Amino acid sequence: MATGYGYGKVILFGEHFVVHRRPTIASGISRTTVAELRPGTEPGFKIIDNRLAAKDYKDKYIEQQKKSVENMNNLVWGLNFEKTPVEVTLAGDLYCASGVGASAASCVAMARAVSEHFDLGYDDEQINQCGLEGDKAYAKNPSGVDNTCSTYGGLIYFRKGRDEAPNTTDYPILGKPLDILMVSTGITAKTEDALQVVEDKMAAEPELCKEIFDEAEAIVEKAMTALAAGDLPAVGKLMDLNHILLQRMGVNHELLDYLVELCRKNGALGAKMTGGGMGGYMVALFADANARDAAAKMCKSEGYEFISARIG
Ligand code: MEV
């Protein structure tokens, strides 16, 4: 049996704006999707999806999942699964819902398992390329931040490149580790729909959007300084400001806003939606693990799924 893994991710700053070549700060989290691959008994690439997931998450994405395998095979693997069938079981401890990089994690995990089983010897750069091609099935025009976090893990400052200039990835300095809580609304929202909301807004109000995008970029640059200084209250305030920009772009959701407020009332230094939005996860920053765990208890008592993580 061959196995592969892909990390979940959290975007701390700059989602959506990164698709339009503004910088983002994001991190892999220790929760992973794991793919186990065995030779199949029927022709084709069969997926048995045992991941824990939000209601309708798997049903909503079933076609995209098939397409993600097609993309990776057509553009990178070049294998004939009719002749050499495989059966892939997806599992792991990443609770799948919009906003946590579950689609990229599944692509990266499958690519690693395929590479091992067929002895393709892919390095991380090639796995990352597979993750990007696979993720295009879910987001049409992804920035590449999700697959990069899924492949490499760790905290990154990322900017999407152009054809002639590749993506840039830097590694922010962290003065203090970040204790974060990610809470799921349980609402599955398609990233491609959220990307469309942003594109429509850009077409309707280009000047306003440029202003918002400039502010988003300034927030990321200030966040780099605050992260390096270990100034967690400043990082939290910048997360709050980032949330307002995403609300102005129209990709928030009332339940995301509710959870953001709930975390703020329960000790968060700052909170925002994370990822594509319109549902999915939000993320809150706390002064330490005790403060985070107290807020997690409150979210649990209200019935929300959450992920606690320490970055750095
Ligand atoms: C999705 O996790 C993050 C977005 O910025 C899309 C992308 O970067 O590809 C909304």
PDB file of C-alpha atoms and ligand atoms in Angstrom:
ATOM      1  CA  MET A   1       0.000   0.000   0.000  1.00  0.00           C
ATOM      2  CA  ALA A   2       1.234   3.518  -0.836  1.00  0.00           C
ATOM      3  CA  THR A   3       0.331   6.522   1.337  1.00  0.00           C
ATOM      4  CA  GLY A   4       0.411  10.289   0.993  1.00  0.00           C
ATOM      5  CA  TYR A   5      -0.587  13.257   3.137  1.00  0.00           C
ATOM      6  CA  GLY A   6      -1.507  16.889   2.623  1.00  0.00           C
ATOM      7  CA  TYR A   7      -1.716  19.554   5.349  1.00  0.00           C
ATOM      8  CA  GLY A   8      -4.786  21.644   6.030  1.00  0.00           C
ATOM      9  CA  LYS A   9      -4.181  25.395   5.993  1.00  0.00           C
ATOM     10  CA  VAL A  10      -5.226  28.650   7.539  1.00  0.00           C
ATOM     11  CA  ILE A  11      -5.053  32.032   5.825  1.00  0.00           C
ATOM     12  CA  LEU A  12      -4.230  34.687   8.399  1.00  0.00           C
ATOM     13  CA  PHE A  13      -4.229  37.628   5.985  1.00  0.00           C
ATOM     14  CA  GLY A  14      -5.003  38.391   2.376  1.00  0.00           C
ATOM     15  CA  GLU A  15      -7.309  35.682   1.013  1.00  0.00           C
ATOM     16  CA  HIS A  16      -9.029  36.659  -2.233  1.00  0.00           C
ATOM     17  CA  PHE A  17      -6.667  39.602  -2.714  1.00  0.00           C
ATOM     18  CA  VAL A  18      -3.906  37.040  -3.318  1.00  0.00           C
ATOM     19  CA  VAL A  19      -5.736  35.752  -6.407  1.00  0.00           C
ATOM     20  CA  HIS A  20      -5.202  39.261  -7.804  1.00  0.00           C
ATOM     21  CA  ARG A  21      -1.493  39.252  -6.984  1.00  0.00           C
ATOM     22  CA  ARG A  22      -1.526  40.915  -3.590  1.00  0.00           C
ATOM     23  CA  PRO A  23       0.450  39.193  -0.803  1.00  0.00           C
ATOM     24  CA  THR A  24      -0.985  36.783   1.735  1.00  0.00           C
ATOM     25  CA  ILE A  25       0.197  35.259   5.013  1.00  0.00           C
ATOM     26  CA  ALA A  26      -0.909  31.672   5.507  1.00  0.00           C
ATOM     27  CA  SER A  27       0.164  28.524   7.265  1.00  0.00           C
ATOM     28  CA  GLY A  28      -0.132  24.781   7.058  1.00  0.00           C
ATOM     29  CA  ILE A  29      -1.727  23.242  10.148  1.00  0.00           C
ATOM     30  CA  SER A  30      -0.836  19.896  11.662  1.00  0.00           C
ATOM     31  CA  ARG A  31      -4.152  18.277  10.669  1.00  0.00           C
ATOM     32  CA  THR A  32      -3.805  16.287   7.456  1.00  0.00           C
ATOM     33  CA  THR A  33      -5.737  14.396   4.839  1.00  0.00           C
ATOM     34  CA  VAL A  34      -4.184  10.991   4.242  1.00  0.00           C
ATOM     35  CA  ALA A  35      -4.543   8.988   1.018  1.00  0.00           C
ATOM     36  CA  GLU A  36      -3.982   5.230   1.040  1.00  0.00           C
ATOM     37  CA  LEU A  37      -3.609   3.725  -2.400  1.00  0.00           C
ATOM     38  CA  ARG A  38      -3.955   0.043  -3.357  1.00  0.00           C
ATOM     39  CA  PRO A  39      -4.164  -1.677  -6.731  1.00  0.00           C
ATOM     40  CA  GLY A  40      -7.808  -1.578  -7.865  1.00  0.00           C
ATOM     41  CA  THR A  41     -10.047  -4.477  -8.822  1.00  0.00           C
ATOM     42  CA  GLU A  42     -12.016  -2.553 -11.475  1.00  0.00           C
ATOM     43  CA  PRO A  43     -10.631  -0.295 -14.225  1.00  0.00           C
ATOM     44  CA  GLY A  44     -10.211   3.346 -13.231  1.00  0.00           C
ATOM     45  CA  PHE A  45      -9.256   5.567 -10.273  1.00  0.00           C
ATOM     46  CA  LYS A  46     -11.699   4.727  -7.500  1.00  0.00           C
ATOM     47  CA  ILE A  47     -11.964   6.998  -4.451  1.00  0.00           C
ATOM     48  CA  ILE A  48     -13.411   5.868  -1.133  1.00  0.00           C
ATOM     49  CA  ASP A  49     -13.886   9.065   0.838  1.00  0.00           C
ATOM     50  CA  ASN A  50     -13.808   8.409   4.587  1.00  0.00           C
ATOM     51  CA  ARG A  51     -12.839  11.957   5.596  1.00  0.00           C
ATOM     52  CA  LEU A  52     -14.769  13.607   8.407  1.00  0.00           C
ATOM     53  CA  ALA A  53     -16.610  16.474   6.784  1.00  0.00           C
ATOM     54  CA  ALA A  54     -19.304  19.115   7.156  1.00  0.00           C
ATOM     55  CA  LYS A  55     -22.800  18.093   6.029  1.00  0.00           C
ATOM     56  CA  ASP A  56     -23.054  18.160   2.162  1.00  0.00           C
ATOM     57  CA  TYR A  57     -19.338  18.948   1.778  1.00  0.00           C
ATOM     58  CA  LYS A  58     -18.527  15.663   0.006  1.00  0.00           C
ATOM     59  CA  ASP A  59     -21.723  15.587  -2.098  1.00  0.00           C
ATOM     60  CA  LYS A  60     -21.194  19.168  -3.232  1.00  0.00           C
ATOM     61  CA  TYR A  61     -17.654  18.452  -4.375  1.00  0.00           C
ATOM     62  CA  ILE A  62     -18.008  14.985  -5.900  1.00  0.00           C
ATOM     63  CA  GLU A  63     -17.655  16.169  -9.518  1.00  0.00           C
ATOM     64  CA  GLN A  64     -14.762  18.493  -8.678  1.00  0.00           C
ATOM     65  CA  GLN A  65     -12.992  15.641  -6.920  1.00  0.00           C
ATOM     66  CA  LYS A  66     -13.168  13.492 -10.096  1.00  0.00           C
ATOM     67  CA  LYS A  67     -12.038  16.455 -12.175  1.00  0.00           C
ATOM     68  CA  SER A  68      -9.113  17.121  -9.821  1.00  0.00           C
ATOM     69  CA  VAL A  69      -7.777  13.608 -10.496  1.00  0.00           C
ATOM     70  CA  GLU A  70      -8.292  14.089 -14.251  1.00  0.00           C
ATOM     71  CA  ASN A  71      -6.405  17.400 -14.119  1.00  0.00           C
ATOM     72  CA  MET A  72      -3.474  15.923 -12.216  1.00  0.00           C
ATOM     73  CA  ASN A  73      -3.338  12.910 -14.522  1.00  0.00           C
ATOM     74  CA  ASN A  74      -3.683  14.883 -17.771  1.00  0.00           C
ATOM     75  CA  LEU A  75      -1.183  17.557 -16.825  1.00  0.00           C
ATOM     76  CA  VAL A  76       1.340  15.710 -14.672  1.00  0.00           C
ATOM     77  CA  TRP A  77       1.023  11.958 -14.047  1.00  0.00           C
ATOM     78  CA  GLY A  78       0.152  10.705 -17.578  1.00  0.00           C
ATOM     79  CA  LEU A  79      -1.007   7.298 -16.260  1.00  0.00           C
ATOM     80  CA  ASN A  80      -3.549   4.837 -17.674  1.00  0.00           C
ATOM     81  CA  PHE A  81      -5.827   3.809 -14.814  1.00  0.00           C
ATOM     82  CA  GLU A  82      -7.919   1.634 -17.158  1.00  0.00           C
ATOM     83  CA  LYS A  83      -4.886  -0.646 -17.514  1.00  0.00           C
ATOM     84  CA  THR A  84      -3.469  -0.169 -14.014  1.00  0.00           C
ATOM     85  CA  PRO A  85      -6.501   0.524 -11.798  1.00  0.00           C
ATOM     86  CA  VAL A  86      -6.161   1.937  -8.309  1.00  0.00           C
ATOM     87  CA  GLU A  87      -8.360   2.368  -5.261  1.00  0.00           C
ATOM     88  CA  VAL A  88      -7.655   5.358  -3.030  1.00  0.00           C
ATOM     89  CA  THR A  89      -9.060   5.746   0.477  1.00  0.00           C
ATOM     90  CA  LEU A  90      -9.099   9.287   1.849  1.00  0.00           C
ATOM     91  CA  ALA A  91      -9.089   9.773   5.621  1.00  0.00           C
ATOM     92  CA  GLY A  92      -6.974  11.670   8.205  1.00  0.00           C
ATOM     93  CA  ASP A  93      -7.720  14.100  11.023  1.00  0.00           C
ATOM     94  CA  LEU A  94      -8.485  17.186   8.894  1.00  0.00           C
ATOM     95  CA  TYR A  95     -12.183  17.935   9.357  1.00  0.00           C
ATOM     96  CA  CYS A  96     -13.227  18.941   5.863  1.00  0.00           C
ATOM     97  CA  ALA A  97     -15.215  22.092   5.371  1.00  0.00           C
ATOM     98  CA  SER A  98     -14.749  25.141   3.176  1.00  0.00           C
ATOM     99  CA  GLY A  99     -11.841  27.378   4.155  1.00  0.00           C
ATOM    100  CA  VAL A 100      -9.365  24.893   5.616  1.00  0.00           C
ATOM    101  CA  GLY A 101      -7.639  23.848   2.385  1.00  0.00           C
ATOM    102  CA  ALA A 102      -9.324  20.432   2.276  1.00  0.00           C
ATOM    103  CA  SER A 103      -9.423  20.279  -1.525  1.00  0.00           C
ATOM    104  CA  ALA A 104      -5.724  21.078  -1.926  1.00  0.00           C
ATOM    105  CA  ALA A 105      -4.870  18.686   0.926  1.00  0.00           C
ATOM    106  CA  SER A 106      -6.721  15.854  -0.827  1.00  0.00           C
ATOM    107  CA  CYS A 107      -4.936  16.561  -4.148  1.00  0.00           C
ATOM    108  CA  VAL A 108      -1.519  16.708  -2.506  1.00  0.00           C
ATOM    109  CA  ALA A 109      -2.205  13.523  -0.516  1.00  0.00           C
ATOM    110  CA  MET A 110      -3.343  11.643  -3.644  1.00  0.00           C
ATOM    111  CA  ALA A 111      -0.383  12.915  -5.670  1.00  0.00           C
ATOM    112  CA  ARG A 112       2.061  11.702  -3.013  1.00  0.00           C
ATOM    113  CA  ALA A 113       0.392   8.267  -2.914  1.00  0.00           C
ATOM    114  CA  VAL A 114       0.377   8.004  -6.736  1.00  0.00           C
ATOM    115  CA  SER A 115       4.041   9.014  -6.890  1.00  0.00           C
ATOM    116  CA  GLU A 116       4.964   6.326  -4.364  1.00  0.00           C
ATOM    117  CA  HIS A 117       2.827   3.568  -5.922  1.00  0.00           C
ATOM    118  CA  PHE A 118       3.996   4.164  -9.508  1.00  0.00           C
ATOM    119  CA  ASP A 119       7.547   4.960  -8.443  1.00  0.00           C
ATOM    120  CA  LEU A 120       7.452   8.409 -10.034  1.00  0.00           C
ATOM    121  CA  GLY A 121       9.900   9.888  -7.525  1.00  0.00           C
ATOM    122  CA  TYR A 122       8.247  13.317  -7.382  1.00  0.00           C
ATOM    123  CA  ASP A 123       9.921  15.901  -5.182  1.00  0.00           C
ATOM    124  CA  ASP A 124       7.885  18.472  -3.214  1.00  0.00           C
ATOM    125  CA  GLU A 125       7.988  20.952  -6.078  1.00  0.00           C
ATOM    126  CA  GLN A 126       6.336  18.431  -8.400  1.00  0.00           C
ATOM    127  CA  ILE A 127       3.817  17.447  -5.714  1.00  0.00           C
ATOM    128  CA  ASN A 128       3.015  21.144  -5.290  1.00  0.00           C
ATOM    129  CA  GLN A 129       2.444  21.425  -9.048  1.00  0.00           C
ATOM    130  CA  CYS A 130       0.034  18.452  -8.875  1.00  0.00           C
ATOM    131  CA  GLY A 131      -1.760  20.182  -5.974  1.00  0.00           C
ATOM    132  CA  LEU A 132      -2.198  23.345  -8.042  1.00  0.00           C
ATOM    133  CA  GLU A 133      -3.508  21.498 -11.119  1.00  0.00           C
ATOM    134  CA  GLY A 134      -5.876  19.441  -8.961  1.00  0.00           C
ATOM    135  CA  ASP A 135      -7.099  22.488  -7.054  1.00  0.00           C
ATOM    136  CA  LYS A 136      -8.038  24.191 -10.349  1.00  0.00           C
ATOM    137  CA  ALA A 137     -10.981  21.768 -10.451  1.00  0.00           C
ATOM    138  CA  TYR A 138     -12.314  23.473  -7.309  1.00  0.00           C
ATOM    139  CA  ALA A 139     -11.332  27.086  -7.788  1.00  0.00           C
ATOM    140  CA  LYS A 140     -10.704  27.531 -11.569  1.00  0.00           C
ATOM    141  CA  ASN A 141      -8.058  30.174 -10.979  1.00  0.00           C
ATOM    142  CA  PRO A 142      -6.481  29.469  -7.579  1.00  0.00           C
ATOM    143  CA  SER A 143      -3.607  31.630  -6.405  1.00  0.00           C
ATOM    144  CA  GLY A 144      -1.487  28.620  -5.421  1.00  0.00           C
ATOM    145  CA  VAL A 145      -1.363  29.442  -1.712  1.00  0.00           C
ATOM    146  CA  ASP A 146      -3.522  26.470  -0.654  1.00  0.00           C
ATOM    147  CA  ASN A 147      -1.456  23.815  -2.439  1.00  0.00           C
ATOM    148  CA  THR A 148       1.782  25.447  -1.234  1.00  0.00           C
ATOM    149  CA  CYS A 149       0.609  25.255   2.410  1.00  0.00           C
ATOM    150  CA  SER A 150      -0.679  21.711   1.862  1.00  0.00           C
ATOM    151  CA  THR A 151       2.609  20.520   0.404  1.00  0.00           C
ATOM    152  CA  TYR A 152       5.188  22.233   2.586  1.00  0.00           C
ATOM    153  CA  GLY A 153       3.345  23.164   5.814  1.00  0.00           C
ATOM    154  CA  GLY A 154       4.768  26.038   7.880  1.00  0.00           C
ATOM    155  CA  LEU A 155       4.011  29.756   7.844  1.00  0.00           C
ATOM    156  CA  ILE A 156       4.478  31.567   4.542  1.00  0.00           C
ATOM    157  CA  TYR A 157       4.247  34.999   2.970  1.00  0.00           C
ATOM    158  CA  PHE A 158       3.108  34.244  -0.561  1.00  0.00           C
ATOM    159  CA  ARG A 159       2.558  36.250  -3.694  1.00  0.00           C
ATOM    160  CA  LYS A 160       1.191  34.835  -6.925  1.00  0.00           C
ATOM    161  CA  GLY A 161       3.453  35.323  -9.933  1.00  0.00           C
ATOM    162  CA  ARG A 162       2.808  35.724 -13.639  1.00  0.00           C
ATOM    163  CA  ASP A 163       3.747  33.311 -16.410  1.00  0.00           C
ATOM    164  CA  GLU A 164       7.155  34.880 -16.833  1.00  0.00           C
ATOM    165  CA  ALA A 165       7.770  35.391 -13.090  1.00  0.00           C
ATOM    166  CA  PRO A 166       7.086  32.542 -10.666  1.00  0.00           C
ATOM    167  CA  ASN A 167       5.221  32.737  -7.359  1.00  0.00           C
ATOM    168  CA  THR A 168       7.283  34.067  -4.473  1.00  0.00           C
ATOM    169  CA  THR A 169       7.289  32.422  -1.068  1.00  0.00           C
ATOM    170  CA  ASP A 170       9.025  33.867   1.984  1.00  0.00           C
ATOM    171  CA  TYR A 171       9.094  32.711   5.573  1.00  0.00           C
ATOM    172  CA  PRO A 172       7.912  35.356   8.065  1.00  0.00           C
ATOM    173  CA  ILE A 173       9.779  35.709  11.321  1.00  0.00           C
ATOM    174  CA  LEU A 174       7.589  34.960  14.328  1.00  0.00           C
ATOM    175  CA  GLY A 175       8.424  36.743  17.604  1.00  0.00           C
ATOM    176  CA  LYS A 176       5.892  34.555  19.435  1.00  0.00           C
ATOM    177  CA  PRO A 177       3.927  31.452  18.494  1.00  0.00           C
ATOM    178  CA  LEU A 178       0.320  31.997  17.470  1.00  0.00           C
ATOM    179  CA  ASP A 179      -2.441  30.164  19.331  1.00  0.00           C
ATOM    180  CA  ILE A 180      -5.380  30.080  16.987  1.00  0.00           C
ATOM    181  CA  LEU A 181      -8.862  28.665  16.904  1.00  0.00           C
ATOM    182  CA  MET A 182     -10.599  27.862  13.636  1.00  0.00           C
ATOM    183  CA  VAL A 183     -14.356  27.432  13.904  1.00  0.00           C
ATOM    184  CA  SER A 184     -16.522  25.978  11.153  1.00  0.00           C
ATOM    185  CA  THR A 185     -19.903  27.466  10.282  1.00  0.00           C
ATOM    186  CA  GLY A 186     -20.824  24.050   8.872  1.00  0.00           C
ATOM    187  CA  ILE A 187     -21.849  25.831   5.671  1.00  0.00           C
ATOM    188  CA  THR A 188     -20.235  24.508   2.507  1.00  0.00           C
ATOM    189  CA  ALA A 189     -19.509  27.319   0.078  1.00  0.00           C
ATOM    190  CA  LYS A 190     -17.779  26.836  -3.241  1.00  0.00           C
ATOM    191  CA  THR A 191     -14.561  28.800  -3.598  1.00  0.00           C
ATOM    192  CA  GLU A 192     -15.286  29.423  -7.284  1.00  0.00           C
ATOM    193  CA  ASP A 193     -18.572  31.168  -6.334  1.00  0.00           C
ATOM    194  CA  ALA A 194     -16.764  33.400  -3.851  1.00  0.00           C
ATOM    195  CA  LEU A 195     -14.078  34.211  -6.431  1.00  0.00           C
ATOM    196  CA  GLN A 196     -16.859  35.211  -8.818  1.00  0.00           C
ATOM    197  CA  VAL A 197     -18.375  37.579  -6.225  1.00  0.00           C
ATOM    198  CA  VAL A 198     -15.006  39.338  -6.040  1.00  0.00           C
ATOM    199  CA  GLU A 199     -14.648  39.495  -9.821  1.00  0.00           C
ATOM    200  CA  ASP A 200     -18.156  40.931 -10.191  1.00  0.00           C
ATOM    201  CA  LYS A 201     -17.383  43.578  -7.579  1.00  0.00           C
ATOM    202  CA  MET A 202     -14.115  44.434  -9.348  1.00  0.00           C
ATOM    203  CA  ALA A 203     -15.995  44.855 -12.627  1.00  0.00           C
ATOM    204  CA  ALA A 204     -18.737  46.974 -11.036  1.00  0.00           C
ATOM    205  CA  GLU A 205     -16.577  49.151  -8.756  1.00  0.00           C
ATOM    206  CA  PRO A 206     -12.955  49.042  -9.948  1.00  0.00           C
ATOM    207  CA  GLU A 207     -11.780  52.138  -8.073  1.00  0.00           C
ATOM    208  CA  LEU A 208     -13.275  51.101  -4.764  1.00  0.00           C
ATOM    209  CA  CYS A 209     -11.768  47.625  -5.190  1.00  0.00           C
ATOM    210  CA  LYS A 210      -8.333  49.049  -5.897  1.00  0.00           C
ATOM    211  CA  GLU A 211      -8.589  51.024  -2.646  1.00  0.00           C
ATOM    212  CA  ILE A 212      -9.637  47.898  -0.741  1.00  0.00           C
ATOM    213  CA  PHE A 213      -6.865  45.838  -2.348  1.00  0.00           C
ATOM    214  CA  ASP A 214      -4.278  48.497  -1.450  1.00  0.00           C
ATOM    215  CA  GLU A 215      -5.516  48.449   2.156  1.00  0.00           C
ATOM    216  CA  ALA A 216      -5.315  44.645   2.203  1.00  0.00           C
ATOM    217  CA  GLU A 217      -1.723  44.775   1.009  1.00  0.00           C
ATOM    218  CA  ALA A 218      -0.835  47.382   3.640  1.00  0.00           C
ATOM    219  CA  ILE A 219      -2.387  45.144   6.324  1.00  0.00           C
ATOM    220  CA  VAL A 220      -0.204  42.214   5.235  1.00  0.00           C
ATOM    221  CA  GLU A 221       2.943  44.338   5.370  1.00  0.00           C
ATOM    222  CA  LYS A 222       2.039  45.683   8.842  1.00  0.00           C
ATOM    223  CA  ALA A 223       1.257  42.137   9.963  1.00  0.00           C
ATOM    224  CA  MET A 224       4.760  41.017   8.940  1.00  0.00           C
ATOM    225  CA  THR A 225       6.214  43.636  11.304  1.00  0.00           C
ATOM    226  CA  ALA A 226       3.799  42.782  14.137  1.00  0.00           C
ATOM    227  CA  LEU A 227       4.468  39.037  13.753  1.00  0.00           C
ATOM    228  CA  ALA A 228       8.225  39.579  13.878  1.00  0.00           C
ATOM    229  CA  ALA A 229       7.875  41.735  17.006  1.00  0.00           C
ATOM    230  CA  GLY A 230       5.611  39.144  18.675  1.00  0.00           C
ATOM    231  CA  ASP A 231       3.037  41.946  19.073  1.00  0.00           C
ATOM    232  CA  LEU A 232      -0.014  39.701  19.223  1.00  0.00           C
ATOM    233  CA  PRO A 233      -2.539  42.474  20.052  1.00  0.00           C
ATOM    234  CA  ALA A 234      -1.413  44.309  16.898  1.00  0.00           C
ATOM    235  CA  VAL A 235      -1.681  41.102  14.841  1.00  0.00           C
ATOM    236  CA  GLY A 236      -5.218  40.615  16.210  1.00  0.00           C
ATOM    237  CA  LYS A 237      -6.262  44.184  15.336  1.00  0.00           C
ATOM    238  CA  LEU A 238      -4.985  43.692  11.785  1.00  0.00           C
ATOM    239  CA  MET A 239      -7.021  40.482  11.507  1.00  0.00           C
ATOM    240  CA  ASP A 240     -10.128  42.469  12.515  1.00  0.00           C
ATOM    241  CA  LEU A 241      -9.360  45.034   9.804  1.00  0.00           C
ATOM    242  CA  ASN A 242      -8.828  42.271   7.241  1.00  0.00           C
ATOM    243  CA  HIS A 243     -12.274  40.880   8.127  1.00  0.00           C
ATOM    244  CA  ILE A 244     -13.861  44.270   7.431  1.00  0.00           C
ATOM    245  CA  LEU A 245     -12.259  44.365   3.977  1.00  0.00           C
ATOM    246  CA  LEU A 246     -13.617  40.915   3.186  1.00  0.00           C
ATOM    247  CA  GLN A 247     -17.064  42.015   4.363  1.00  0.00           C
ATOM    248  CA  ARG A 248     -16.786  44.993   2.004  1.00  0.00           C
ATOM    249  CA  MET A 249     -15.976  42.604  -0.847  1.00  0.00           C
ATOM    250  CA  GLY A 250     -19.162  40.660  -0.044  1.00  0.00           C
ATOM    251  CA  VAL A 251     -17.609  37.271   0.735  1.00  0.00           C
ATOM    252  CA  ASN A 252     -18.577  37.119   4.415  1.00  0.00           C
ATOM    253  CA  HIS A 253     -21.626  35.342   5.840  1.00  0.00           C
ATOM    254  CA  GLU A 254     -23.783  36.241   8.832  1.00  0.00           C
ATOM    255  CA  LEU A 255     -22.731  33.073  10.655  1.00  0.00           C
ATOM    256  CA  LEU A 256     -19.068  33.898  10.056  1.00  0.00           C
ATOM    257  CA  ASP A 257     -19.706  37.363  11.475  1.00  0.00           C
ATOM    258  CA  TYR A 258     -21.475  35.784  14.454  1.00  0.00           C
ATOM    259  CA  LEU A 259     -18.551  33.433  15.185  1.00  0.00           C
ATOM    260  CA  VAL A 260     -16.040  36.257  14.769  1.00  0.00           C
ATOM    261  CA  GLU A 261     -17.982  38.259  17.404  1.00  0.00           C
ATOM    262  CA  LEU A 262     -18.368  35.208  19.662  1.00  0.00           C
ATOM    263  CA  CYS A 263     -14.601  34.687  19.688  1.00  0.00           C
ATOM    264  CA  ARG A 264     -13.908  38.369  20.255  1.00  0.00           C
ATOM    265  CA  LYS A 265     -16.324  38.385  23.224  1.00  0.00           C
ATOM    266  CA  ASN A 266     -14.537  35.314  24.553  1.00  0.00           C
ATOM    267  CA  GLY A 267     -11.051  36.714  24.661  1.00  0.00           C
ATOM    268  CA  ALA A 268      -9.797  36.725  21.054  1.00  0.00           C
ATOM    269  CA  LEU A 269      -7.223  39.399  20.227  1.00  0.00           C
ATOM    270  CA  GLY A 270      -8.653  39.447  16.707  1.00  0.00           C
ATOM    271  CA  ALA A 271     -10.786  37.331  14.404  1.00  0.00           C
ATOM    272  CA  LYS A 272     -11.733  37.052  10.750  1.00  0.00           C
ATOM    273  CA  MET A 273     -13.161  34.706   8.179  1.00  0.00           C
ATOM    274  CA  THR A 274     -10.511  32.537   6.563  1.00  0.00           C
ATOM    275  CA  GLY A 275     -10.319  31.124   3.040  1.00  0.00           C
ATOM    276  CA  GLY A 276     -13.006  31.619   0.422  1.00  0.00           C
ATOM    277  CA  GLY A 277     -15.722  32.691   2.861  1.00  0.00           C
ATOM    278  CA  MET A 278     -19.521  32.794   2.310  1.00  0.00           C
ATOM    279  CA  GLY A 279     -19.529  29.982   4.886  1.00  0.00           C
ATOM    280  CA  GLY A 280     -16.660  27.710   5.821  1.00  0.00           C
ATOM    281  CA  TYR A 281     -14.246  28.535   8.644  1.00  0.00           C
ATOM    282  CA  MET A 282     -13.239  31.615  10.610  1.00  0.00           C
ATOM    283  CA  VAL A 283     -10.008  32.043  12.563  1.00  0.00           C
ATOM    284  CA  ALA A 284      -9.336  33.808  15.864  1.00  0.00           C
ATOM    285  CA  LEU A 285      -6.027  34.632  17.570  1.00  0.00           C
ATOM    286  CA  PHE A 286      -5.531  34.340  21.344  1.00  0.00           C
ATOM    287  CA  ALA A 287      -2.879  35.506  23.791  1.00  0.00           C
ATOM    288  CA  ASP A 288      -2.146  31.911  24.795  1.00  0.00           C
ATOM    289  CA  ALA A 289      -3.438  28.342  24.669  1.00  0.00           C
ATOM    290  CA  ASN A 290      -5.524  28.736  27.858  1.00  0.00           C
ATOM    291  CA  ALA A 291      -7.443  31.702  26.456  1.00  0.00           C
ATOM    292  CA  ARG A 292      -7.943  29.822  23.177  1.00  0.00           C
ATOM    293  CA  ASP A 293      -9.186  26.675  24.911  1.00  0.00           C
ATOM    294  CA  ALA A 294     -11.721  28.660  26.946  1.00  0.00           C
ATOM    295  CA  ALA A 295     -13.175  30.133  23.741  1.00  0.00           C
ATOM    296  CA  ALA A 296     -13.106  26.690  22.088  1.00  0.00           C
ATOM    297  CA  LYS A 297     -15.225  25.371  24.975  1.00  0.00           C
ATOM    298  CA  MET A 298     -17.770  28.100  24.355  1.00  0.00           C
ATOM    299  CA  CYS A 299     -17.926  27.287  20.599  1.00  0.00           C
ATOM    300  CA  LYS A 300     -18.262  23.591  21.379  1.00  0.00           C
ATOM    301  CA  SER A 301     -21.131  24.280  23.793  1.00  0.00           C
ATOM    302  CA  GLU A 302     -22.919  25.981  20.877  1.00  0.00           C
ATOM    303  CA  GLY A 303     -22.332  22.899  18.692  1.00  0.00           C
ATOM    304  CA  TYR A 304     -19.631  24.186  16.329  1.00  0.00           C
ATOM    305  CA  GLU A 305     -16.731  22.072  15.020  1.00  0.00           C
ATOM    306  CA  PHE A 306     -13.394  23.677  15.676  1.00  0.00           C
ATOM    307  CA  ILE A 307      -9.667  23.159  15.194  1.00  0.00           C
ATOM    308  CA  SER A 308      -7.168  24.400  17.780  1.00  0.00           C
ATOM    309  CA  ALA A 309      -3.675  24.995  16.490  1.00  0.00           C
ATOM    310  CA  ARG A 310      -0.360  26.568  17.425  1.00  0.00           C
ATOM    311  CA  ILE A 311       1.660  28.153  14.618  1.00  0.00           C
ATOM    312  CA  GLY A 312       5.396  28.484  15.162  1.00  0.00           C
TER     313      GLY A 312
HETATM  314  C1  MEV B   1      -9.013  29.922  -0.698  1.00  0.00           C
HETATM  315  O1  MEV B   1      -8.523  29.121   0.352  1.00  0.00           O
HETATM  316  C2  MEV B   1      -8.210  31.188  -0.765  1.00  0.00           C
HETATM  317  C3  MEV B   1      -8.622  32.120  -1.894  1.00  0.00           C
HETATM  318  O2  MEV B   1      -7.769  33.272  -1.788  1.00  0.00           O
HETATM  319  C4  MEV B   1      -8.456  31.481  -3.248  1.00  0.00           C
HETATM  320  C5  MEV B   1      -7.015  31.267  -3.653  1.00  0.00           C
HETATM  321  O3  MEV B   1      -6.119  31.895  -3.120  1.00  0.00           O
HETATM  322  O4  MEV B   1      -6.816  30.460  -4.587  1.00  0.00           O
HETATM  323  C6  MEV B   1     -10.043  32.601  -1.726  1.00  0.00           C
END
